[in-house]
Amino acid sequence: MSPETRSQAIAAAVILIGAGLVIYFLPAIVLGIGEFSPALGFIVGAALLLGFFAIFWLRARYQRRK
């Protein structure tokens, strides 16, 4: 396994673990914020879910430039 491939695998694993933790705790986060403001709870929930896809989109753009 080349160093570049290993680095990519580690980066993908870290991103997936981080996203998995966020998605696991997402209901508690949204409900907690939703008690304060339902609209803010929706916005935070949507931002966290879209952030998962944005990370991979940005990473793909970075890899394409290399």
Short mmCIF file of C-alpha atoms in Angstrom, two decimals:
data_model
loop_
_atom_site.label_atom_id
_atom_site.label_comp_id
_atom_site.label_asym_id
_atom_site.label_seq_id
_atom_site.Cartn_x
_atom_site.Cartn_y
_atom_site.Cartn_z
CA MET A 1 0.00 0.00 0.00
CA SER A 2 1.50 3.32 -1.04
CA PRO A 3 1.70 6.21 1.42
CA GLU A 4 -0.77 8.24 -0.65
CA THR A 5 -3.35 5.44 -0.67
CA ARG A 6 -2.93 4.91 3.05
CA SER A 7 -3.38 8.63 3.71
CA GLN A 8 -6.58 8.67 1.66
CA ALA A 9 -7.94 5.64 3.49
CA ILE A 10 -7.22 7.18 6.89
CA ALA A 11 -8.83 10.48 5.87
CA ALA A 12 -11.96 8.69 4.61
CA ALA A 13 -12.17 6.64 7.82
CA VAL A 14 -11.88 9.75 10.01
CA ILE A 15 -14.57 11.53 7.99
CA LEU A 16 -16.93 8.55 8.16
CA ILE A 17 -16.42 8.06 11.90
CA GLY A 18 -16.96 11.76 12.56
CA ALA A 19 -20.07 11.86 10.38
CA GLY A 20 -21.37 8.70 12.02
CA LEU A 21 -21.05 10.26 15.46
CA VAL A 22 -22.79 13.44 14.32
CA ILE A 23 -25.64 11.47 12.73
CA TYR A 24 -25.92 9.25 15.83
CA PHE A 25 -26.32 12.27 18.11
CA LEU A 26 -28.30 14.35 15.59
CA PRO A 27 -31.76 13.67 17.09
CA ALA A 28 -30.64 14.73 20.56
CA ILE A 29 -28.94 17.85 19.18
CA VAL A 30 -31.97 18.87 17.10
CA LEU A 31 -34.44 18.19 19.93
CA GLY A 32 -32.32 20.18 22.36
CA ILE A 33 -32.09 23.15 20.03
CA GLY A 34 -35.74 22.66 19.00
CA GLU A 35 -36.88 23.35 22.55
CA PHE A 36 -35.36 26.79 22.21
CA SER A 37 -36.47 27.42 18.61
CA PRO A 38 -38.03 24.87 16.22
CA ALA A 39 -36.81 26.78 13.17
CA LEU A 40 -33.26 26.87 14.51
CA GLY A 41 -33.45 23.13 15.25
CA PHE A 42 -34.44 22.49 11.64
CA ILE A 43 -31.66 24.71 10.30
CA VAL A 44 -29.01 23.05 12.47
CA GLY A 45 -30.23 19.56 11.55
CA ALA A 46 -30.22 20.37 7.84
CA ALA A 47 -26.78 21.98 8.07
CA LEU A 48 -25.30 18.94 9.82
CA LEU A 49 -26.74 16.54 7.24
CA LEU A 50 -25.66 18.68 4.30
CA GLY A 51 -22.24 19.09 5.89
CA PHE A 52 -21.66 15.36 5.52
CA PHE A 53 -22.10 15.60 1.75
CA ALA A 54 -20.23 18.91 1.52
CA ILE A 55 -17.11 17.34 3.05
CA PHE A 56 -16.98 14.63 0.39
CA TRP A 57 -17.75 17.14 -2.37
CA LEU A 58 -14.91 19.41 -1.24
CA ARG A 59 -12.56 16.46 -0.91
CA ALA A 60 -13.40 15.33 -4.45
CA ARG A 61 -12.69 18.81 -5.79
CA TYR A 62 -9.35 18.87 -3.97
CA GLN A 63 -8.39 15.44 -5.31
CA ARG A 64 -9.32 16.46 -8.87
CA ARG A 65 -6.95 19.45 -8.68
CA LYS A 66 -4.07 17.22 -7.59
#
